[in-house]
Structure formats: structure tokens, C-alpha cells
Short mmCIF file of C-alpha atoms and ligand atoms in Angstrom, two decimals:
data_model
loop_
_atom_site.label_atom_id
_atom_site.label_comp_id
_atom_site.label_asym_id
_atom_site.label_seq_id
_atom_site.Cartn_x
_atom_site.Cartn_y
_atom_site.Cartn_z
CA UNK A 46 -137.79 -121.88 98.84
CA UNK A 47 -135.78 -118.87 100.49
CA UNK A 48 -133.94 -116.17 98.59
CA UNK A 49 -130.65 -118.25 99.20
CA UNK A 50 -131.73 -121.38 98.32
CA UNK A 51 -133.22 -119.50 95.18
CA UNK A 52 -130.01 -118.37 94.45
CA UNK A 53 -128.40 -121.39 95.04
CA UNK A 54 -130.05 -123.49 92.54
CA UNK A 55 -129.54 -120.45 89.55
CA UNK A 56 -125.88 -120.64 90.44
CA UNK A 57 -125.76 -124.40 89.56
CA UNK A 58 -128.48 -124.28 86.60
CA UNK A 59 -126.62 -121.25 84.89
CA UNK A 60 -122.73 -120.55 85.92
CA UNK A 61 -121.85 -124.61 86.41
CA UNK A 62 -123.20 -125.41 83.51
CA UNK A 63 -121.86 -122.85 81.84
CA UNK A 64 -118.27 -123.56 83.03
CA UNK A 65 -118.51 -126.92 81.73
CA UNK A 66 -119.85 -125.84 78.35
CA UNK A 67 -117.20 -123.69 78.43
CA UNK A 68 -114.16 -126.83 79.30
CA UNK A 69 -115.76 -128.86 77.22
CA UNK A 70 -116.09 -126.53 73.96
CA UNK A 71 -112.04 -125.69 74.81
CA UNK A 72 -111.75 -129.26 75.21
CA UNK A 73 -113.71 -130.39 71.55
CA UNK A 74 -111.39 -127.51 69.94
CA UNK A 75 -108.14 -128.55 71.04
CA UNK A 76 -107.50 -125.89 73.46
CA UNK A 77 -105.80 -128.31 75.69
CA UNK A 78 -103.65 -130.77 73.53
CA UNK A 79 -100.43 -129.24 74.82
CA UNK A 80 -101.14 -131.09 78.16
CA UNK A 81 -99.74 -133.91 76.09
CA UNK A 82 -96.59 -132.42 75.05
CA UNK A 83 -93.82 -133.35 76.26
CA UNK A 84 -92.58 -130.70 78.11
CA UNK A 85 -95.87 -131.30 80.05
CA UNK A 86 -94.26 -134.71 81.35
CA UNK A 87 -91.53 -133.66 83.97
CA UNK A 88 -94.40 -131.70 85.93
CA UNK A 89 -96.80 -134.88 85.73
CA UNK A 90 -93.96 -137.18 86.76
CA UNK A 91 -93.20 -134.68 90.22
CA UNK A 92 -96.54 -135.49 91.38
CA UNK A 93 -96.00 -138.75 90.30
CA UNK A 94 -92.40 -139.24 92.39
CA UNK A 95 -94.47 -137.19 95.30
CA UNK A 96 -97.23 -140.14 94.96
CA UNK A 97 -95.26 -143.04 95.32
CA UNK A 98 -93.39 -141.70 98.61
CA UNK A 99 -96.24 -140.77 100.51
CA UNK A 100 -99.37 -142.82 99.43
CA UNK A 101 -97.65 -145.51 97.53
CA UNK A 102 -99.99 -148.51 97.15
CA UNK A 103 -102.89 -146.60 97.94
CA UNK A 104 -105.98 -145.14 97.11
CA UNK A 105 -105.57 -141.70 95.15
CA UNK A 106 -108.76 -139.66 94.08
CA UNK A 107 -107.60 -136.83 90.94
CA UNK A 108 -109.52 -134.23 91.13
CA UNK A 109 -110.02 -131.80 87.77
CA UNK A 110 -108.44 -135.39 86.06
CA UNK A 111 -109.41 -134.09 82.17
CA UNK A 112 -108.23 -136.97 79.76
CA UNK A 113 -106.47 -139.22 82.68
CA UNK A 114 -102.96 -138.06 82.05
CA UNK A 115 -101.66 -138.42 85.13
CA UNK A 116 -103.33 -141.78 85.66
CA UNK A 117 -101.10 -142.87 82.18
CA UNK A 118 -97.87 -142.34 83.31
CA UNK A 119 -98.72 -144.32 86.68
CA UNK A 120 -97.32 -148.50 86.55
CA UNK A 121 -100.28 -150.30 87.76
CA UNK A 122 -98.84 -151.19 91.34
CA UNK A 123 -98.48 -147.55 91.96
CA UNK A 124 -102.09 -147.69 93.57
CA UNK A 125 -104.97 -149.97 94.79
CA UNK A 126 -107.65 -147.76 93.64
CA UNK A 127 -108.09 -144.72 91.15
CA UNK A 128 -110.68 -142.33 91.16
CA UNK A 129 -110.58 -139.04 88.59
CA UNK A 130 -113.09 -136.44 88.51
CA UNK A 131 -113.53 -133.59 85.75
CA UNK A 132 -116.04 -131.21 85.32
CA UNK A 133 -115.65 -131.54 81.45
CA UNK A 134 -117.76 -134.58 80.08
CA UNK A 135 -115.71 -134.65 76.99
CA UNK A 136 -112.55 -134.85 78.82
CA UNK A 137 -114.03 -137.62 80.75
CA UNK A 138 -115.16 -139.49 77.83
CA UNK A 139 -111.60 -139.10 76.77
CA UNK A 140 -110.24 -140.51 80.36
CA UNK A 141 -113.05 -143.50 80.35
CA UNK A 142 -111.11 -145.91 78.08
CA UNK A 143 -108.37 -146.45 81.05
CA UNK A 144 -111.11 -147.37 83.77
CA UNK A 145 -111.27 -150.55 85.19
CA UNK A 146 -112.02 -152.57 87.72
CA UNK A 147 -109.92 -150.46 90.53
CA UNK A 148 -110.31 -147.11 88.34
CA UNK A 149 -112.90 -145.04 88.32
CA UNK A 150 -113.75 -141.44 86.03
CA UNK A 151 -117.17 -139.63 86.39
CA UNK A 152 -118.30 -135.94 85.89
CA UNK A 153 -118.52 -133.76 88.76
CA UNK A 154 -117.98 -130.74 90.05
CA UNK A 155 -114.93 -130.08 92.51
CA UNK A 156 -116.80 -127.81 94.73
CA UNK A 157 -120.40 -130.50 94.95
CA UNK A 158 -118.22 -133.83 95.37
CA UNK A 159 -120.04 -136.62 96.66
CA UNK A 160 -118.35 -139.60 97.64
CA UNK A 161 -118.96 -142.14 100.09
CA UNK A 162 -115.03 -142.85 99.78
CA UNK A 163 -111.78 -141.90 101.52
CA UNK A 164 -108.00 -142.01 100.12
CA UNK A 165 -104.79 -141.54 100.83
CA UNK A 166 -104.18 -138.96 98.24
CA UNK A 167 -106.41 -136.16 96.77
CA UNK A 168 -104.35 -134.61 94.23
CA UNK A 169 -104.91 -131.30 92.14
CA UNK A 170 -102.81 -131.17 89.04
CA UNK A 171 -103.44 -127.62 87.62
CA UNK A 172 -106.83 -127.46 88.70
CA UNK A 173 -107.44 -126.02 91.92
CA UNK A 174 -106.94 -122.73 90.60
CA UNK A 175 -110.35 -122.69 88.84
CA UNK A 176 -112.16 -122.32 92.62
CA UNK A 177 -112.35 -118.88 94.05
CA UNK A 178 -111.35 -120.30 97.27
CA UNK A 179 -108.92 -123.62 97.11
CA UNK A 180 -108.14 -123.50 100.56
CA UNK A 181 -111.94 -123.48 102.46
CA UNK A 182 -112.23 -125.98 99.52
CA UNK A 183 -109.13 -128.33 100.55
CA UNK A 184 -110.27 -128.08 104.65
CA UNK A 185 -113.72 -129.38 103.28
CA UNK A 186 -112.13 -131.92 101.42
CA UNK A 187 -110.95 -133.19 104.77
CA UNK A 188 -113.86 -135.67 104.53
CA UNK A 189 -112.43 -137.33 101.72
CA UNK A 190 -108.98 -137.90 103.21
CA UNK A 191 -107.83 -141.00 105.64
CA UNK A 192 -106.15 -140.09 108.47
CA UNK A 193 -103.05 -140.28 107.13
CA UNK A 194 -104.05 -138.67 104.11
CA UNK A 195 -102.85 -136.29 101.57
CA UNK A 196 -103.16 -133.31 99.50
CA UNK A 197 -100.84 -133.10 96.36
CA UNK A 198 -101.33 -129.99 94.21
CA UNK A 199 -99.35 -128.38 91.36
CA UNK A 200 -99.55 -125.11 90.07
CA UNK A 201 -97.77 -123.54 87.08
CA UNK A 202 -95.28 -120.87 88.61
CA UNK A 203 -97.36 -117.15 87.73
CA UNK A 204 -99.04 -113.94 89.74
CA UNK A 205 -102.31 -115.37 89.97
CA UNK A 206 -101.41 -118.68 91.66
CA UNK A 207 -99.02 -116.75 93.72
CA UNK A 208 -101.83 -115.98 95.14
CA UNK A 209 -103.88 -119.20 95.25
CA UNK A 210 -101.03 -121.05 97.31
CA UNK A 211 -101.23 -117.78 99.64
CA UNK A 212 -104.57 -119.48 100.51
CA UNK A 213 -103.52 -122.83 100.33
CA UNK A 214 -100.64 -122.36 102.63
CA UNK A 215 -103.49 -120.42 105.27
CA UNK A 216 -105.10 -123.71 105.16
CA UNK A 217 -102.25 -126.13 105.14
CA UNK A 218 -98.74 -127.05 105.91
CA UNK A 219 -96.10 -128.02 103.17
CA UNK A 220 -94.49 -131.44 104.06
CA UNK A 221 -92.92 -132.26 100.67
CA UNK A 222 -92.68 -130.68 97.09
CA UNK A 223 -90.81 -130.60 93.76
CA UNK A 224 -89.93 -127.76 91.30
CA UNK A 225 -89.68 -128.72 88.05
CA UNK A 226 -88.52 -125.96 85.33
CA UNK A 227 -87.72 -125.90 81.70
CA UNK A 228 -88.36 -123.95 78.26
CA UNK A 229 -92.09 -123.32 79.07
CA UNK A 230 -92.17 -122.26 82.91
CA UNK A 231 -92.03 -123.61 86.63
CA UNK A 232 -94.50 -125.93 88.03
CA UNK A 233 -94.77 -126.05 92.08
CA UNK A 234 -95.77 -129.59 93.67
CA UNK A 235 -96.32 -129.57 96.50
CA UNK A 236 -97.60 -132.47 99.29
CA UNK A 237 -100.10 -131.18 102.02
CA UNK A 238 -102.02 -131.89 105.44
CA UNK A 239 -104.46 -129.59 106.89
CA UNK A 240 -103.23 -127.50 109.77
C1 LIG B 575 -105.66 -127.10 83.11
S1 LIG B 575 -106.67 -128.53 83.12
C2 LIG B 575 -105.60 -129.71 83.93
C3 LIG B 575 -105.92 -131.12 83.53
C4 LIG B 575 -104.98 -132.18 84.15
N1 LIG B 575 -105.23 -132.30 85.58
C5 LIG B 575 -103.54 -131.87 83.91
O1 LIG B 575 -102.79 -131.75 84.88
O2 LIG B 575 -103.14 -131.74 82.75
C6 LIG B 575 -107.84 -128.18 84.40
C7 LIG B 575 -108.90 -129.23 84.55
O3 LIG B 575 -109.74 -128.90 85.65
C8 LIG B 575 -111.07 -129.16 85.30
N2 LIG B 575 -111.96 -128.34 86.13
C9 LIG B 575 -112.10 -126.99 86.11
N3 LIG B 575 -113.00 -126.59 87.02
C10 LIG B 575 -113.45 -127.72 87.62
C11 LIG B 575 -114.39 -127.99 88.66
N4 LIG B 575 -115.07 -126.99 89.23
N5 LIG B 575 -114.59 -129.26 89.02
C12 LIG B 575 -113.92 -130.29 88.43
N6 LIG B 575 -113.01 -130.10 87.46
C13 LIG B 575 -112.78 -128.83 87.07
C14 LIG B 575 -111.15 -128.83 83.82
O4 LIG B 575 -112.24 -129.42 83.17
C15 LIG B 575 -109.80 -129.35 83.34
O5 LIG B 575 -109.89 -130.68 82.92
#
């Protein structure tokens, strides 16, 4: 085995795992509940406006899905097929009990996704900003898209994802998007296709 490949496999034994002890301890605790508030719901329902009116019908892969809140403010006809990752097996045990035949949850990591799949919508609802680089990650995640395919991703409005749409915007080109505000903040959604 080289020094890289070395390397390699101690990053995934020791920091992965870590991070997802780490989402799912904040997960057992609670740490997270105030996704389901509902001040939480106007930025879940701009992705889901941004959904229907450019992959409506279609096959949507969530990526970073925790307990499938998206998925449960979607109608049923919104899409043909449902796939949600997390890297948080307790969130996905929360997210399982809305699977079915056309959905889908398992536990993986964003940045070692294997899927012999493609969509019409990858979407990133607050999650993209846990990879140091979301915008080599989103041109790799070109394998995942159909050809007319696209990336939806919200971020809450603060300096540090300032900075992460600085790199997604290096990678991609803005074709729709929503700003929702209220008492908590501003969320940015915004729909995407690789430049
Ligand atoms: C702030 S929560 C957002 C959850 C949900 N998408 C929402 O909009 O409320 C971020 C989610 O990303 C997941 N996550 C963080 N790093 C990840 C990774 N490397 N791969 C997959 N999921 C990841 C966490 O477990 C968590 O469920």
C-alpha cells in the first residue's frame, strides 16, 4: 500500500467516522429538532416550489437528507423516484419510516457516493457546507445528473457560506433561486447546472 493510499484509508477509518459519531450524538441529543420548527418551513417549501418547476415528476436524489423533511412536505406526484442520503445513521433511521417502493434512504457519505443511478435533481438543503470543497464536489456529482439535470442547494444567509457559494458559483451557473427571510435569518435557494 503507498503512503497515499495509507493515508487514505486512516482518513475514512478515523475523521468519517468520527463526523458521523459526531451528527449522530447531535442528532440522539436533540441538537437538531429546530429543523422542525416552523419557521424552518418557508425555506423547505423554496426548494420545494424550485422542484416542481424544473424537475417536476422526476427523479430527485437529497443529499445530507437527515430525518426526510424535505421529502414530508412533498405530495406524492411531485416525483417518480426519491432517493435521500445522510451521513448520520440515526437521522436515517428517523427518515426510514417514509421509504417505499419509489423512495429510498441509506447511509453514506456525500463525498464516497456510489450510485448506479441518475436524476433530474440533486438537491443540498443545508448540507453542502459540511465539504471543504462543494464545488469540485458538485462537478463530480455530474455523474449523478441526467442531461437535463439539476443542482438545487440552500444555504442559510452568513460569512462562512458567503464563501461556500463563492465556490459554488466558480463551478456553476445560477438559473433560478428563491430568498426566503423571516425572524430567524435568510436562506438562499438556488437552482444550478455545471458551467
Ligand atoms: C444542517 S443538517 C440539514 C438537514 C436537512 N437537509 C435540512 O434541510 O433540514 C445537515 C445534514 O447533512 C448531513 N451531513 C453532513 N456531512 C455529511 C456528509 N459528508 N455526507 C452526507 N451527509 C452529511 C448531516 O448528517 C445532517 O443531516
Amino acid at each position: 500500500m503507498s503512503l497515499l493510499q495509507s493515508f487514505r484509508a486512516w482518513f475514512h477509518r478515523k475523521i468519517l467516522r468520527d463526523r458521523a459519531a459526531l451528527w449522530n450524538h447531535q442528532y440522539s441529543r436533540g441538537r437538531w429538532e429546530f429543523l422542525k420548527l416552523p419557521l424552518e418551513i418557508a425555506r423547505f417549501d423554496a426548494c420545494v416550489y424550485l422542484l416542481r418547476r424544473h424537475a417536476h415528476a422526476g427523479s430527485w436524489l437529497e443529499i445530507g437528507c437527515g430525518e426526510a423533511l424535505l421529502q414530508r412536505r412533498l405530495a406524492s406526484g411531485d416525483y417518480q423516484r426519491f432517493v435521500g442520503v445522510d451521513l448520520s445513521s440515526v437521522a436515517i433511521a428517523r427518515a426510514q419510516p417514509f421509504a417505499d417502493h419509489r423512495v429510498r434512504y441509506f447511509v453514506a457519505d456525500m463525498q464516497q457516493l456510489q450510485l448506479n443511478e441518475r436524476f433530474d435533481a440533486v438537491i443540498f438543503a443545508e448540507s453542502i457546507s459540511y465539504v471543504p470543497h462543494p464545488g469540485q464536489l458538485l462537478r463530480a456529482y455530474a455523474r449523478f445528473l441526467n442531461p437535463a439535470g439539476v443542482f438545487i442547494v440552500s444555504l442559510f444567509r452568513n460569512q462562512r457560506t458567503a464563501h461556500v457559494w463563492t465556490e459554488i458559483h466558480a463551478a456553476t451557473a445560477t438559473i433560478d433561486q428563491v430568498t426566503t427571510t423571516n425572524t430567524v435569518g435568510t436562506w438562499d435557494c438556488e437552482v444550478l447546472r455545471l458551467r
